[in-house]
């Protein structure tokens, strides 16, 4: 079975915004940038756990609504001088549909070790 | 392709700051080579004073380590003094014969201490106070000898004298003027300074001219003779009588110099390939000797070296502080005053406090403080920004504590606070964290501290405290730009952006980005909400609100709480309600299992803990019961607080409740630069607290007093009385006009209190009271905007607008 899961149509994901995908208890924020890149990270800021999905998106970055940390959505890394990272998930867009890869083996697309 | 070659001569503070700025904006553009005559990597020259005093070590003050140069691929040549520039072949040559070619040359040779041309000035034991070598010489002399004489009672001389005293020497300071630091202090302040230095054991010889330095038997200096015949013993003489721009190299290469290397506003010398920054420079006739202006120059030079070509250095206003532990003085601008100025003075010789501010045409032009200097930063801001101070002239000497949320004015002396004291309430940052970051990461500016600690990056009300900490930790160091860019995405200030949107007819965010050459593709979380507001306020009905440029609270039309849930506050007009409304609220609270219900300070009811997905459903029920959004989450009109007024109260003079309802119906839905609150009290007992609101009405027998610019919150500011009017219609008109003036001219996130202070009440009176036609037009524009703003966002969303914002996509395994 392919482990890609369709989560939304592209038109349900407006530019410069995010949708929250809930899988069991895990919330994943799926973003669309102004350049139409679709990027997904766990919906939890590495700083104090703020919901990244609710932040303002600019370039490949999102600014967390809680304390203005900026997270690079492509790498999951916080932008200097902040330090920390958030888990990223693989995404793809085919025929105007957005897919997310969740299988546990491939899920951790970057090497971020999560803090509880 | 071969990289261009940049050579810098003078491995000091201004030059290296330029290189750092350049690496930030155009890394990899140049192959960089640095020559420095000293044997040390770039260090913080300012902190030589604490090193001399034994409070810090040479290691502590290094700014760029050797590793730093290596990591950035910079070829560093230490201990090599350049003595030749061949401009034709574009090569520099050092004394030892090493050479380097350049495409661009940056001269940052600093300055030379001026040595008095008296006999004996070249004796062993006679030194200046400029670099690490001088400090080392002083430290070693202090271990062997007893008598030190410092010639020069300015900043540098006093810091040297203090350091030598701390090292155990007997120190006399010789000064030619009648009082110390005559270029920074007036006589009373200088006397206080002298007294506290005398208490520390220093001796002073004022109005004394040095005739000769006497050679002792060992060949070393042994005494100083004065023109009046007197003589004092001296085993060490420190000359601190001034500095001269070091232009020797530039002059030898035929580059135009006149009291410094002459540069234009882009820091370019007369040879277009050669730039110069720092103390060696003469810009518009001024050579600066403090780092803040030099860092501004560095930024401009880097911008041009990076081939951005868009910034100009236009000169700086500087301020002074003395870094002698336990002594606080501050001086800026014209502190003596002349015929056209007035001076306000506060003097308390008992406590050793002295304050003087000099005012001209209702603006601050100078300040001189001794003892309590905590308001120095604030005065300096007023001075630079040319703020109209007529409204708080009476209390200006007592500092800023009585003023509103304008973001400055530390409430207490930061030095006395423990490390665990919280400085930034917004981000939970303590004093210890900030000081550690300043020291460990070598931070200089407020912006650096904001980026690294997040302190003062949010509400900004702790800005003054953070600046004070910065000054306390590293000396007064903050760079002082004459205009503040809106954010890091642009060079333009709020005012420039507002003007461009209006004058150039920019009607979309893209148009603003393009016309003003934004540096980032989509802006950032600071500028996008600001631009969205400016566009919306300027072009109602034409500009399409961009919800993706709004903070989450405004996007979701509720306040996000710390657990990610939201709160819902329905509007209650003028704080009035009835059983039917209360029943409807009770019903939704039960239906959606709202965990907490509270009456707000704005006279309405807050339902806490609502899940985001439930918001549209709840709004649907509230909407059906006749409620609209209370905008408790927005930079918008919040509430109109009222008292019961003449309808019930025996003191009431007018129908304050009824007027409050009318005002809320007029203003609700309006987006503002920041939150905006109204109140109406029925008599001067003022039960609705109208005098701490953005626009407050106090009813009196003969009409209505209108008050503006008040603020509750952390720093309470009482309103200013704008005027008195006679009818409710007038209240409505003035209310609309004032709101519109604020909407059109204040900076985004600037509340009315700091805005009124910045522009001055006189200006507001002139626009609202004197210019009748203008007032009518402002009010018309306000009402026009309201046609588009008074659409209830809750109702729309209950009907399905923007549904995806509120839906979570659920998938199961
Ligand atoms: C003790 C002391 C305390 C101070 N306190 C303060 C303060 O509290 N606040 C404040 O704002 N300012 C203060 N200053 C002033 C501040 O340090 C200077 O304004 C600043 O360092 C000047 O920077 P610059 O880069 O222009 O010159 P410098 O930092 O002097 O750098 C110039 C460098 O170029 C080298 N050089 C010169 N000619 C050549 C050549 N031909 N070839 C190679 N190298 C060359 C020099 O050796 C030197 O290292 C203080 C200065 C001193 C000495
Ligand atoms: C994220 C932070 C904040 C949230 C979520 C928040 C929320 C609220 C809400 C919901 C109300 C009720 C207002 C109404 O009925 O419309 C309120 C009232 C009030 N808030 Fe805040 N607030 C915040 C920050 C602040 C700050 C920083 C200040 C001070 C500068 C402040 C000062 C006040 C005051 C004085 C009132 C009472 C208003 C009145 O009596 O009219 N609030 N706040
Ligand atoms: S302000 Fe005056 S009119 Fe209003 S309730 Fe208080 S006493 Fe009565």
Coordinates of N, CA and C in Angstrom, one line a residue, chain B residues 733 737 766-781:
Chain B
X733 N -19.6 64.2 15.8 CA -18.7 64.7 14.7 C -17.2 64.7 15.1
X737 N -14.1 62.5 13.7 CA -12.9 63.2 13.1 C -11.6 62.8 13.8
X766 N -5.2 71.8 16.3 CA -5.2 72.5 15.0 C -6.0 71.8 14.0
X767 N -5.9 70.4 13.9 CA -6.6 69.7 12.9 C -8.1 69.5 13.2
X768 N -8.4 69.4 14.5 CA -9.8 69.1 14.8 C -10.6 70.4 15.2
X769 N -9.9 71.3 15.9 CA -10.7 72.5 16.3 C -10.6 73.6 15.3
X770 N -9.3 74.0 15.0 CA -9.1 75.2 14.2 C -9.6 75.0 12.7
X771 N -9.3 73.8 12.2 CA -9.6 73.6 10.8 C -11.0 72.9 10.7
X772 N -12.0 73.8 10.7 CA -13.4 73.3 10.7 C -13.7 72.4 9.5
X773 N -13.2 72.9 8.3 CA -13.5 72.2 7.1 C -12.8 70.8 7.2
X774 N -11.6 70.8 7.6 CA -10.8 69.6 7.8 C -11.5 68.6 8.7
X775 N -12.1 69.1 9.8 CA -12.8 68.2 10.7 C -14.0 67.6 10.0
X776 N -14.7 68.4 9.3 CA -15.9 67.8 8.6 C -15.5 66.7 7.6
X777 N -14.4 67.0 6.9 CA -13.9 66.0 5.9 C -13.4 64.8 6.6
X778 N -12.7 64.9 7.7 CA -12.2 63.7 8.4 C -13.4 62.9 8.8
X779 N -14.4 63.5 9.4 CA -15.6 62.8 9.8 C -16.3 62.1 8.7
X780 N -16.3 62.8 7.5 CA -17.0 62.2 6.3 C -16.2 61.0 5.9
X781 N -14.9 61.1 5.9 CA -14.1 59.9 5.5 C -14.2 58.8 6.5

